[in-house]
XYZ file of C-alpha atoms in Angstrom:
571
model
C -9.019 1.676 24.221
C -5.807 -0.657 23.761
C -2.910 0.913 22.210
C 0.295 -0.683 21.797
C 3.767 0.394 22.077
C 5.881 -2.156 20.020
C 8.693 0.054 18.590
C 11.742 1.488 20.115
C 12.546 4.878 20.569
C 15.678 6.358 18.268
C 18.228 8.453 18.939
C 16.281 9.641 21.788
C 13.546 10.342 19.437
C 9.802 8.029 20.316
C 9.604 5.144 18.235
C 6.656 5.028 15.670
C 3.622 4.093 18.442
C 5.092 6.713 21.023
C 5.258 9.274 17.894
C 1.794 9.094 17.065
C 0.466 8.773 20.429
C 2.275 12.171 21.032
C 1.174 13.906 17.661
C -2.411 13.075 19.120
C -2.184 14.795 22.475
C -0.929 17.897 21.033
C -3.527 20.464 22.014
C -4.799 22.726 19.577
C -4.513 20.583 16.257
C -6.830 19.088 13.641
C -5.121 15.848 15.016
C -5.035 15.928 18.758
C -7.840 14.102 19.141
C -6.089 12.855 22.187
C -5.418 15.832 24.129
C -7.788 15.588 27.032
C -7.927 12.163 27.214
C -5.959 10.172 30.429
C -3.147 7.487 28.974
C -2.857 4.608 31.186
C 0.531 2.540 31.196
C -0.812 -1.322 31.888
C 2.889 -2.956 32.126
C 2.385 -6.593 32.722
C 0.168 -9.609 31.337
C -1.945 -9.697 34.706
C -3.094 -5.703 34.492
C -3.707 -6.448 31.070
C -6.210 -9.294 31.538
C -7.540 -8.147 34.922
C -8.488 -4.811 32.667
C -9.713 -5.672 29.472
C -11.111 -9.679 30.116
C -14.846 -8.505 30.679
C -14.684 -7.191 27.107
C -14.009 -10.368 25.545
C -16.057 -13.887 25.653
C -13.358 -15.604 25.972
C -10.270 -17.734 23.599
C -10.103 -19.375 20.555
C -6.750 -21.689 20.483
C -5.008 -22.212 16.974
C -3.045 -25.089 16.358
C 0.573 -24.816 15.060
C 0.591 -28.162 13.799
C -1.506 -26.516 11.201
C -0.434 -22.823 11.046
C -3.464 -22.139 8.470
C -5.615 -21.943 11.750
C -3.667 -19.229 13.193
C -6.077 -16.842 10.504
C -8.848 -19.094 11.131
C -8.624 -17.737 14.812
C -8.387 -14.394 13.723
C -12.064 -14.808 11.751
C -13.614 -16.750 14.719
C -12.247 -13.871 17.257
C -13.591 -10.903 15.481
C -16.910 -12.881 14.331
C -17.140 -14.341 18.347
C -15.529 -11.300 20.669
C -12.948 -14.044 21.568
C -9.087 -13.625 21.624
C -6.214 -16.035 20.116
C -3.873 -17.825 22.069
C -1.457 -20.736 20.601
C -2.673 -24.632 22.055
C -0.011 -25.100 24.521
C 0.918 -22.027 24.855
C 3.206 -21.171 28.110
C 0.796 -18.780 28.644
C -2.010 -20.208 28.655
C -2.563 -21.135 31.938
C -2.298 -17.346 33.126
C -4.795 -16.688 30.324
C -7.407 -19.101 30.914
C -7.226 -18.045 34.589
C -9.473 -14.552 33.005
C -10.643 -16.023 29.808
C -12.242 -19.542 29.278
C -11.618 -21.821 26.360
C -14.616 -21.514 23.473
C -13.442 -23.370 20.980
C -10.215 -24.737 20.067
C -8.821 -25.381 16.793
C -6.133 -27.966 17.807
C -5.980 -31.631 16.277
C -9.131 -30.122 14.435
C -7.713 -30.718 10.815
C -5.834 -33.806 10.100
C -3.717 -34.997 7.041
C -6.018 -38.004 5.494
C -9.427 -36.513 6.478
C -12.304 -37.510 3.998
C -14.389 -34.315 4.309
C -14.108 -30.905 6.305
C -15.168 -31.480 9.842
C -18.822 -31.056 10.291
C -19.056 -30.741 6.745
C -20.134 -32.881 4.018
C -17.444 -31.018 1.718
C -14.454 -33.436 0.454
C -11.215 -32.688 1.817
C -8.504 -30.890 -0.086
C -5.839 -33.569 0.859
C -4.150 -30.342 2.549
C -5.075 -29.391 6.572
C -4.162 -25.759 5.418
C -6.648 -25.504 2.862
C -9.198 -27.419 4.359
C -9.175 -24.638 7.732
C -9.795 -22.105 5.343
C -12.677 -23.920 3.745
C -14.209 -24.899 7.010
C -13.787 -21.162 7.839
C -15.112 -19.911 4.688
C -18.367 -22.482 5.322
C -18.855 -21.544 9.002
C -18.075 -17.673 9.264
C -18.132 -16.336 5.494
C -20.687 -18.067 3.682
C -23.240 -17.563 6.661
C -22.687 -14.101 6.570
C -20.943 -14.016 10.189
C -17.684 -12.305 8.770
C -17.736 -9.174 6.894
C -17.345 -10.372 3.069
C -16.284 -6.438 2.243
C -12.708 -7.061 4.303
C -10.746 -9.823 3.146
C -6.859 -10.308 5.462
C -4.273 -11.790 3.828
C -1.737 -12.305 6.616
C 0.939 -14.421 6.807
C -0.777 -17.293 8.996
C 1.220 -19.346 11.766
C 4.384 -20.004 9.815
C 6.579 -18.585 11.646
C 6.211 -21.191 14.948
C 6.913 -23.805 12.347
C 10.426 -21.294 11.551
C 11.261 -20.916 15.286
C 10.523 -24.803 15.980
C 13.427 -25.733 13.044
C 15.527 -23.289 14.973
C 15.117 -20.620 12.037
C 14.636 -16.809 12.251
C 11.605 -15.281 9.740
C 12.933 -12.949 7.086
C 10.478 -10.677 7.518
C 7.964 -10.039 9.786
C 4.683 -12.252 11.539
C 1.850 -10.145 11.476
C 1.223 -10.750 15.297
C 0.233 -7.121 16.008
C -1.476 -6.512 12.774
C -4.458 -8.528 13.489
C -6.504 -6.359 15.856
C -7.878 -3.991 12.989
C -9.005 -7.722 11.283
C -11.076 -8.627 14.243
C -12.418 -4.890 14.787
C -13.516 -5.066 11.062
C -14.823 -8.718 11.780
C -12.518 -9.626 8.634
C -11.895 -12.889 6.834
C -8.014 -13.858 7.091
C -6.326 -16.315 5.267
C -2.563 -16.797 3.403
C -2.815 -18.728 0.524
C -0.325 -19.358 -2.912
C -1.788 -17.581 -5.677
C 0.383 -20.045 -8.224
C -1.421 -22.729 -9.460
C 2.039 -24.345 -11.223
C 4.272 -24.660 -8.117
C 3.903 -26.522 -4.936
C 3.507 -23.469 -1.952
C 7.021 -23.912 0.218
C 5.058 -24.079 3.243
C 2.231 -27.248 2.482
C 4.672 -29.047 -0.431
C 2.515 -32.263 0.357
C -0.787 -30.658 -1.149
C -2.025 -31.411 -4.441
C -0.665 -29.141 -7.040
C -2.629 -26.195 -7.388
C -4.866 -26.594 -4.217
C -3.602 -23.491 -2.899
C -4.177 -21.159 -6.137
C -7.800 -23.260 -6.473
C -8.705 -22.354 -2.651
C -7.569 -18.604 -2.884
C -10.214 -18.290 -5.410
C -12.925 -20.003 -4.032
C -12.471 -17.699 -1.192
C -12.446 -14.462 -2.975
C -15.534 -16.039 -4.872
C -17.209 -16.814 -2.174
C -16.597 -13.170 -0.686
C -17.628 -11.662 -3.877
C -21.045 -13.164 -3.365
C -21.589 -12.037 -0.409
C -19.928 -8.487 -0.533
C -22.614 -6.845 -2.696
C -19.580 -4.196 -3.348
C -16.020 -3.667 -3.582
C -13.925 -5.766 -1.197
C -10.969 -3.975 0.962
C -8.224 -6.529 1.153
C -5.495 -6.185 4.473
C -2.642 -7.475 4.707
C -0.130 -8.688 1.488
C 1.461 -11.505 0.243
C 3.949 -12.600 2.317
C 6.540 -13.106 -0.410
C 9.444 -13.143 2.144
C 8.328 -16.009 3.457
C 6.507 -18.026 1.447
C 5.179 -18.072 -2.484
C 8.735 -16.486 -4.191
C 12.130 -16.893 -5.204
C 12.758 -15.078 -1.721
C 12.398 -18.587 -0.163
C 13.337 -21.141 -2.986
C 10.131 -20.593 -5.304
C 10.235 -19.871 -9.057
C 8.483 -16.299 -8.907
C 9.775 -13.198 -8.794
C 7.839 -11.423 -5.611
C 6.046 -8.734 -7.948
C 4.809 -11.528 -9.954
C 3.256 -12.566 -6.659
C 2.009 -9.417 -5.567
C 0.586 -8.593 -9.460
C -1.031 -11.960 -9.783
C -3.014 -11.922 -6.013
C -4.015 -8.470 -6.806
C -5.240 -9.194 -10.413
C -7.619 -11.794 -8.725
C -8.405 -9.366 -6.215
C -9.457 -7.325 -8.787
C -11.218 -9.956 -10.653
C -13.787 -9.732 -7.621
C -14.086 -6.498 -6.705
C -11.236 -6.204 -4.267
C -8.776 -3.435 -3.646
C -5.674 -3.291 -1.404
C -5.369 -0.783 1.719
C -3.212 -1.918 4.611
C 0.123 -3.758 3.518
C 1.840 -4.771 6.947
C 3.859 -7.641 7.206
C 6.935 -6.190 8.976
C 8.601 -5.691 5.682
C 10.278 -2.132 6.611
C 11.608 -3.180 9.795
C 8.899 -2.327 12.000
C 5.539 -3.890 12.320
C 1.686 -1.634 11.382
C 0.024 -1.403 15.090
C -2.928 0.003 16.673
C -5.512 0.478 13.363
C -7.908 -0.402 15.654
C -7.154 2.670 17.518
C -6.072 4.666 14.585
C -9.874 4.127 13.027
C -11.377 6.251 15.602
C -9.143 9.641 15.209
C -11.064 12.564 12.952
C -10.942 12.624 9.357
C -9.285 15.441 8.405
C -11.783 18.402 6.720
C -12.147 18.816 2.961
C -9.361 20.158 0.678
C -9.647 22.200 -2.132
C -8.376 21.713 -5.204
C -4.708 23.244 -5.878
C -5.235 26.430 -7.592
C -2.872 25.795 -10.983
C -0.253 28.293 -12.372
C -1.784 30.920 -14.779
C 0.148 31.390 -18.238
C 1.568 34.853 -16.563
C 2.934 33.242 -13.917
C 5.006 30.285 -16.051
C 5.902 33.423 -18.303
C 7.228 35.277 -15.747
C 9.237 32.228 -14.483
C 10.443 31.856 -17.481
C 8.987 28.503 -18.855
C 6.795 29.738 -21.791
C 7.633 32.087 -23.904
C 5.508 36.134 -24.408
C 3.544 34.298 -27.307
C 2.835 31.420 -24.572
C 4.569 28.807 -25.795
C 7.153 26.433 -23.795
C 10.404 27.465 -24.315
C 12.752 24.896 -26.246
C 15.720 25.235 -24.501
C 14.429 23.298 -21.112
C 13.565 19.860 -20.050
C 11.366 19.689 -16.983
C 11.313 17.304 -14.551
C 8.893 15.892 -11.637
C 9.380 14.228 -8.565
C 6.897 11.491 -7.920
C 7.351 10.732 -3.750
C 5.445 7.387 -3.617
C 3.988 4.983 -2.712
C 1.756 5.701 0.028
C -1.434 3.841 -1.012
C -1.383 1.636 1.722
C -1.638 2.744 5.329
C 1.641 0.233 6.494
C 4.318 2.672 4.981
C 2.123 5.691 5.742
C 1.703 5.059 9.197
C 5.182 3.909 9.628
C 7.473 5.596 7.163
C 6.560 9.310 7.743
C 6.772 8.661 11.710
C 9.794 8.570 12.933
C 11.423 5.639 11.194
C 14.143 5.343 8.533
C 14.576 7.786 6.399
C 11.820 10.132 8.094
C 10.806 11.041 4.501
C 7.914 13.532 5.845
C 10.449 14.495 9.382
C 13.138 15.380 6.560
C 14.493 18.850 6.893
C 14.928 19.330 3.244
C 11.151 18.902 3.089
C 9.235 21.739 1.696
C 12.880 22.825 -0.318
C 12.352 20.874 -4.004
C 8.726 20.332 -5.145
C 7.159 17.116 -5.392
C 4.411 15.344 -6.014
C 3.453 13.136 -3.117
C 1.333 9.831 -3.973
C -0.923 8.847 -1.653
C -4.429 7.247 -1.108
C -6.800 9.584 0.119
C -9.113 6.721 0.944
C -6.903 5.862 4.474
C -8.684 8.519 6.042
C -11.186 5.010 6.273
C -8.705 3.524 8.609
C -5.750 5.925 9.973
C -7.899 9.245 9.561
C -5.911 11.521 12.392
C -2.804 10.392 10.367
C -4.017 12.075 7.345
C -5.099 15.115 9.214
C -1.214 15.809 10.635
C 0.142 14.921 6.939
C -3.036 17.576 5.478
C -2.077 19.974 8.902
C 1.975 20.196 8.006
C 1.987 20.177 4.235
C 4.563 22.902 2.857
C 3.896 25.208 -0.093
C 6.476 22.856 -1.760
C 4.189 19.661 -1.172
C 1.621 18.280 -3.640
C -0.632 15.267 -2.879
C -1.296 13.226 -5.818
C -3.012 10.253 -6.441
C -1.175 7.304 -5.876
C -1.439 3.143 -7.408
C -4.803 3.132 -8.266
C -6.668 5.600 -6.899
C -8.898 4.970 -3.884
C -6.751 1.963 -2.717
C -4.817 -0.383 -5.314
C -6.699 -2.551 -7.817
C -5.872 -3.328 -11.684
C -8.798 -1.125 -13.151
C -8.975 -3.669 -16.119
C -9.348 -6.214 -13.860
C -12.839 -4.964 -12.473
C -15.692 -6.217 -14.151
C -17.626 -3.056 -15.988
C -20.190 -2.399 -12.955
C -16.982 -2.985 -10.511
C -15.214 -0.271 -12.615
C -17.998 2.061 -12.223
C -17.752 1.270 -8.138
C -13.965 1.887 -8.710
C -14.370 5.228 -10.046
C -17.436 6.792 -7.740
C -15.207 5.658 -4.581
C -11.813 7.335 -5.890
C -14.456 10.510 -7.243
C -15.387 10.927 -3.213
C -11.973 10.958 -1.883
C -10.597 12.923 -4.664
C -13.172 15.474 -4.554
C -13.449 16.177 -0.499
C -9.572 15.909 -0.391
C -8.156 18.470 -3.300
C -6.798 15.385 -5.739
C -7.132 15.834 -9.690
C -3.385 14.204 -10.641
C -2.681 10.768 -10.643
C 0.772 9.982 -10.149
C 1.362 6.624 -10.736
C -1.977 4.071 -12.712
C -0.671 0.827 -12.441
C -2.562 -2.763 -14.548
C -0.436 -5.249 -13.470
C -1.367 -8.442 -15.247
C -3.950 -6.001 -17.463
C -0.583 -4.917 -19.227
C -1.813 -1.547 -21.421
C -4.937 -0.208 -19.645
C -8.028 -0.672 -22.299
C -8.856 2.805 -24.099
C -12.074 3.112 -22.873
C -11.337 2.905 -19.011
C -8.827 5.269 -19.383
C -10.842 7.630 -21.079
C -13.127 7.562 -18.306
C -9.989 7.803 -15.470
C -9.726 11.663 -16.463
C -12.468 12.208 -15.544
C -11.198 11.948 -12.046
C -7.636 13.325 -12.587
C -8.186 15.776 -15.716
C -4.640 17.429 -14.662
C -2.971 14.612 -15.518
C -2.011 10.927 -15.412
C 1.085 8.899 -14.743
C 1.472 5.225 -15.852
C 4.652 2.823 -15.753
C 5.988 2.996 -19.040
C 5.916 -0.722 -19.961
C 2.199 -0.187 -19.626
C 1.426 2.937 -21.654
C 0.613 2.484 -25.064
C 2.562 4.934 -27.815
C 2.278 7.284 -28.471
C 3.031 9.411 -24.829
C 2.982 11.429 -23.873
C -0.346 12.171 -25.641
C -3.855 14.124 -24.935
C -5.759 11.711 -23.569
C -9.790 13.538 -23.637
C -7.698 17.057 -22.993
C -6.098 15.040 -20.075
C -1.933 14.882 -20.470
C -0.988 11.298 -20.064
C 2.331 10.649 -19.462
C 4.708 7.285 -18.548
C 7.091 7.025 -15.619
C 10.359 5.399 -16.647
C 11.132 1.342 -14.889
C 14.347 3.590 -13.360
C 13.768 5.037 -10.000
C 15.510 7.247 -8.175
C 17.288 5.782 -5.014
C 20.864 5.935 -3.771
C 22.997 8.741 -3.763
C 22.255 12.188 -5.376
C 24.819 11.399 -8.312
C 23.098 7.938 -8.594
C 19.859 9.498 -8.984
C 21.316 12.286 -11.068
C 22.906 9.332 -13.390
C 19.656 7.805 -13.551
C 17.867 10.908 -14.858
C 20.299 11.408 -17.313
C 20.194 7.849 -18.735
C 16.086 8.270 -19.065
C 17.019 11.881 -20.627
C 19.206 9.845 -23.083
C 16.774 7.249 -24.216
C 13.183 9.187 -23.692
C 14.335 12.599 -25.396
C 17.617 12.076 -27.653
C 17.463 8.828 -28.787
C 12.704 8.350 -28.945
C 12.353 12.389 -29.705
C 9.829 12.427 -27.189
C 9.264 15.875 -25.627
C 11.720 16.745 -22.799
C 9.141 15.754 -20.294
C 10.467 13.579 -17.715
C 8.830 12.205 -14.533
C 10.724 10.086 -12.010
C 9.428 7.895 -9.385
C 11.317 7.729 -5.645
C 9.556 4.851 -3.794
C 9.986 5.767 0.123
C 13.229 8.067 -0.621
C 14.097 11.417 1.617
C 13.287 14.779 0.529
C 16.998 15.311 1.119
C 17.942 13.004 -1.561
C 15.544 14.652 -4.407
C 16.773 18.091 -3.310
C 20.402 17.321 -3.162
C 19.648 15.036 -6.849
C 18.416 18.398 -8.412
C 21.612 20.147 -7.315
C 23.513 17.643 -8.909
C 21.619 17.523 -12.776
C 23.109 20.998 -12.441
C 26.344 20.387 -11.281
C 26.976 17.360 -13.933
C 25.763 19.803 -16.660
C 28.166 22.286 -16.023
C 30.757 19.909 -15.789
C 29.936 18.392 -18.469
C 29.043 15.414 -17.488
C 26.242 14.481 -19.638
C 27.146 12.701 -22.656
C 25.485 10.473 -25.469
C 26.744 7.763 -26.867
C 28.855 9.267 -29.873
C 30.274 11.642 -27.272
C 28.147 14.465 -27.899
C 28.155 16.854 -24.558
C 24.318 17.010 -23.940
C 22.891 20.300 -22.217
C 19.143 18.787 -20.942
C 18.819 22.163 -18.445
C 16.912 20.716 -16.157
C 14.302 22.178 -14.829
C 12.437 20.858 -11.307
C 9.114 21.892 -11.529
C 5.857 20.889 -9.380
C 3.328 18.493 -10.765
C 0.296 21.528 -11.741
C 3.496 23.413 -13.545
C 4.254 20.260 -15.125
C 1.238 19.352 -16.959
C 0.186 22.562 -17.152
C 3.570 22.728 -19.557
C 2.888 19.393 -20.969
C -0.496 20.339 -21.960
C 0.620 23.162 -23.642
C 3.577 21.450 -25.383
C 0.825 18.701 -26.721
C -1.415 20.751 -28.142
C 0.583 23.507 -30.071
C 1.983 19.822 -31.592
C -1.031 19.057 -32.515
C-alpha cells in the first residue's frame, strides 16, 4: 500500500519509482496491474503516520553506538509488525506521538559483557557480533524469522560515517529494508574473512566476524528445511575490501560470502546497496504485481534457414571462412540492476533505441518473477525479435553449484527446471563456481539437462578442452575481457580474444563476449566497427600478419546451433 518515490526525474523523463509506477497504470497491459487503482500523494511525516500507524504495533529503536543493531531492528520489525527508528532520533518525538516504544535496542550491548543479554551464551568480546547472536537466539533459532530469507545489508555504519564528518561511498540500504520485514527476514552484515580485522569493529577478536557469519548461516540452514534466498550483498564499498583499506579484492568478498552461502543452501536474489547510483525501493510493493504468463521455448533455426543465410554450407556444414560472435547482455540475476537499470536510469540499456537492431542474448533470472513479477511481465511484454533471454549466474538466482551439498544440488536444479520451463529458457549464458574453480564433471553433466542449447562459463573456470560436447550440450567459455567503453574499445577487445582464442589456441572461431550493464547502442555500433577495422585493415597478429576474422553477429540459438554442428563433424 506504501510506495516510495526516492529518485529524481531526468531530463524531464520520471525517475526509476515514478517509471514503474507509470508502466503499471498503463491500461491494457500484462503489467498494468495498477490501472484502476487510486494513487494517493501523502507529502509529509504527519499524513504518513496519521495513515499507516494502526498497521503497525509500534517501534523498535536501534542504537548507533552499535550499528550491528540497526539489522537487528530490521528482524525484530518484520518478526513484531514494529517499525525502526534511530535512539535519539530528532524524530522521534513526532514518531512516538503515533507509535509507542516496544523495545529498544540502545545501551543493550556493551563492550566487556560476559554473556549475551538474557542469555547464558559467552560474549564474543565484540557488541556487533554479540546483537547478531542475541538476534539469531531470540528471532531465528525459535523459528520467529523466516530461516529461508537471509539480508545481508550494510547495518548502521553509515551514522558512525556522518558522525566523523564523512560521506558513504556507496549507498545505506535505508529504503531496501521493507521487502526484509515483509518477508520477516533475518538481516545482518558481517566480514566473511577470518584473517583480517573487519574495518568497522577492529577491536574484535580476529576472526569473530568470519566465525559469526557462519554460525548464522548454520543456524538458518537448520531451520530452513530448503534452499535459503539471501538479500542484500556485501557491502564491499564500505566495509570488508581494499575499497576501504582492507587486503581483499571486492570479488574475493563477494565469491567467498557466496561460496558459504552456498555451503548452506543459499542463493542470491536482490543485490541493492546503492551501488549504481540509485537505491532498490518498493519490493514490498513490487511482490504483489502479476507474474507474467508462461513462455515458450524459442523455436531454433532449421539447417535451411542457416543455409540460406549463408552460415553452413549445401552439404550442411559451417562454412570456414567466418567467425561468429555472441553478445551476452548481463547480468540481471538479481532484481537491484533489473529493477533499476532497465528503468530509466543510466544507460537505459532496455529504453535504448538501438534495442531490437543487433541480437543478443540477454541474461537474466527468471526466478524474480518471486519478487518484482510485473517487472518481468513489461521486460516479457516489449521483447524485440532481436532479444533472447538467457539464463544468467547460476540459474534460478546465484549460487556456486559445487558448493551445494548433493541433495542441495538436486533443490538447485528442480527450482531453475520450474522457471526455465514456464518461462522459454534452455541457454545458459554465463555458469559461474567462484571459489569451486572448474565445476565437477558430474554436476555439469546434469546442468544440460536444464540448458541442452548450450552453456557459457568464465573461461578461467572451464576445463580444456572447449569448446566441447558436453552430453550433446555445446559448452563454451566467455573470455575475462568484456566489452565496455567505446565501440572501437570493444571492437579492440574482440579482436585481442580473436587473437589468442582462434590464431594463437586453434580453437574454433567461436567467440562469445560478455557486456555487464552496457547499451544496446554500444554492441550495435561495436559490430559496425569489427567491420570497419577489417576493411581497414586493422586487425593484425603479432608478426604483422593482416588477419581477416569476418565477423559474423549472430543470436545465441544460431550460435550453438553452429557450434554444435562445428563440434560434431570434428568429432
Amino acid at each position: 500500500r506504501l510506495y516510495l518515490n526516492h529518485d529524481h526525474a531526468r531530463n524531464g523523463e520520471p525517475g526509476v519509482d515514478a517509471f514503474w509506477l507509470e508502466k503499471y497504470q498503463e491500461a491494457g497491459q500484462p503489467y498494468g496491474w495498477l490501472a484502476d487503482t487510486a494513487i494517493v500523494e501523502i507529502d509529509s511525516l504527519d499524513e504518513l503516520l496519521e495513515t499507516f500507524a494502526g498497521d503497525v504495533n509500534g517501534l523498535v529503536l536501534w542504537d548507533d553506538a552499535v550499528p550491528a543493531t540497526l539489522n537487528v531492528a530490521t528482524t525484530i520489525a518484520g518478526v513484531e509488525d514494529v517499525a525502526v527508528l534511530r535512539a535519539g532520533s530528532p524524530l522521534e518525538a513526532e514518531v512516538e506521538a503515533y507509535l509507542p516504544i516496544k523495545q529498544s535496542l540502545a545501551d543493550r550491548f556493551q563492550p566487556g559483557a560476559t554473556t549475551l543479554p538474557d542469555s547464558d551464551t559467552p560474549s564474543t568480546g565484540s557488541p556487533k557480533a554479540d546483537a547478531y547472536l542475541w538476534a539469531k537466539e531470540q528471532y531465528l533459532d525459535t523459528g520467529r524469522a523466516n530461516a529461508q530469507f537471509l539480508a545481508y545489508l550494510l547495518d548502521g555504519w553509515p551514522a558512525t560515517r556522518y558522525r566523523a564528518e564523512k560521506l558513504t561511498q556507496g549507498g545505506v540500504y535505508a529504503i531496501e529494508r521493507d521487502y526484509v520485514v515483509q518477508q520477516r527476514g533475518f538481516a545482518f552484515d558481517l566480514s566473511p574473512w577470518a584473517d583480517e580485522l573487519p574495518n568497522d569493529d577492529p577491536d574484535q577478536p580476529l576472526g569473530t566476524d568470519a566465525a559469526t557469519l557462519t554460525t548464522l548461516v548454520e543456524a538458518a540452514e537448520a531451520q530452513a528445511g530448503g534452499l535459503i534466498k539471501v538479500w542484500g550483498f556485501i557491502p564491499w564499498y564500505e566495509k570488508y575490501s581494499s575499497e576501504v583499506g582492507g587486503t581483499h579484492h571486492p570479488t574475493g568478498g563477494e565469491w567467498e560470502s557466496t561460496w558459504l552461502f552456498a555451503q548452506h543452501g543459499g542463493y542470491l536474489q536482490g543485490g541493492a546497496g546503492d551501488v549504481f547510483g540509485v537505491a532498490m525501493a518498493n519490493v514490498s510493493v513490487h511482490k504483489f504485481g502479476p507474474p507474467p504468463a508462461p513462455r515458450p521455448h524459442p523455436t531454433p533455426p532449421s539447417e535451411a534457414d542457416l543455409i540460406a543465410a549463408g552460415y553452413l554450407t549445401n552439404d550442411g556444414q559451417v562454412v570456414p571462412d567466418r567467425t561468429f560472435v555472441m553478445f551476452y547482455a548481463g547480468d540481471y540475476d538479481l532484481a537491484h540492476p533489473v529493477e533499476v537499470l532497465l528503468a530509466n536510469y543510466a544507460e537505459q540499456p532496455w529504453l535504448d533505441a538501438r534495442r531490437g537492431q543487433v541480437p543478443l542474448a540477454w541474461g537474466f533470472n527468471p526466478a524474480l518473477v518471486e519478487d518484482i513479477p510485473a517487472i518481468m511481465s513489461y521486460l516479457y511484454a516489449t521483447q524485440s525479435d532481436q532479444d533472447y533471454f538467457v539464463g544468467a549466474n547460476t540459474g534460478a538466482g546465484y549460487t556456486n553449484p559445487d558448493g551445494l551439498s548433493d541433495w542441495q544440488y538436486v533443490r538447485w536444479l528442480w527450482r531453475t527446471r520450474r522457471f526455465y520451463g514456464d518461462y522459454g529458457y534452455d541457454v545458459q549464458g554465463f555458469l559461474l563456481n567462484g571459489n569451486g574453480a572448474h565445476m565437477s564433471q558430474r554436476r555439469l553433466n546434469a546442468f544440460t539437462l536444464i540448458a541442452p542449447i548450450g552453456i557459457l562459463s568464465p573461461d578461467y573456470q572451464t576445463d580444456n578442452p572447449w569448446p566441447r560436447l558436453q552430453w550433446g550440450t555445446p559448452v563454451t567459455a566467455l573470455p575475462s575481457e568484456t566489452l565496455f567503453g567505446t565501440p572501437d574499445i570493444a571492437a579492440d577487445t574482440i579482436h585481442t580474444v580473436y587473437k589468442r582464442v582462434v590464431v594463437e589456441e586453434k580453437r574454433p572461431p567461436f567467440l562469445a563476449l560478455r557486456a555487464a550493464f552496457q547499451s544496446p547502442s554500444l554492441l550495435w555500433a561495436t559490430r559496425d566497427r569489427l567491420q570497419v577495422h577489417q576493411e581497414e585493415g586493422h586487425i593484425v597478429s603479432d608478426d604483422g600478419t593482416v588477419l581477416q576474422p569476418n565477423y559474423t553477429v549472430v543470436d545465441p540459438y544460431t550460435f550453438f546451433f553452429l557450434l554444435e554442428r562445428w563440434l560434431s563433424s570434428s568429432e
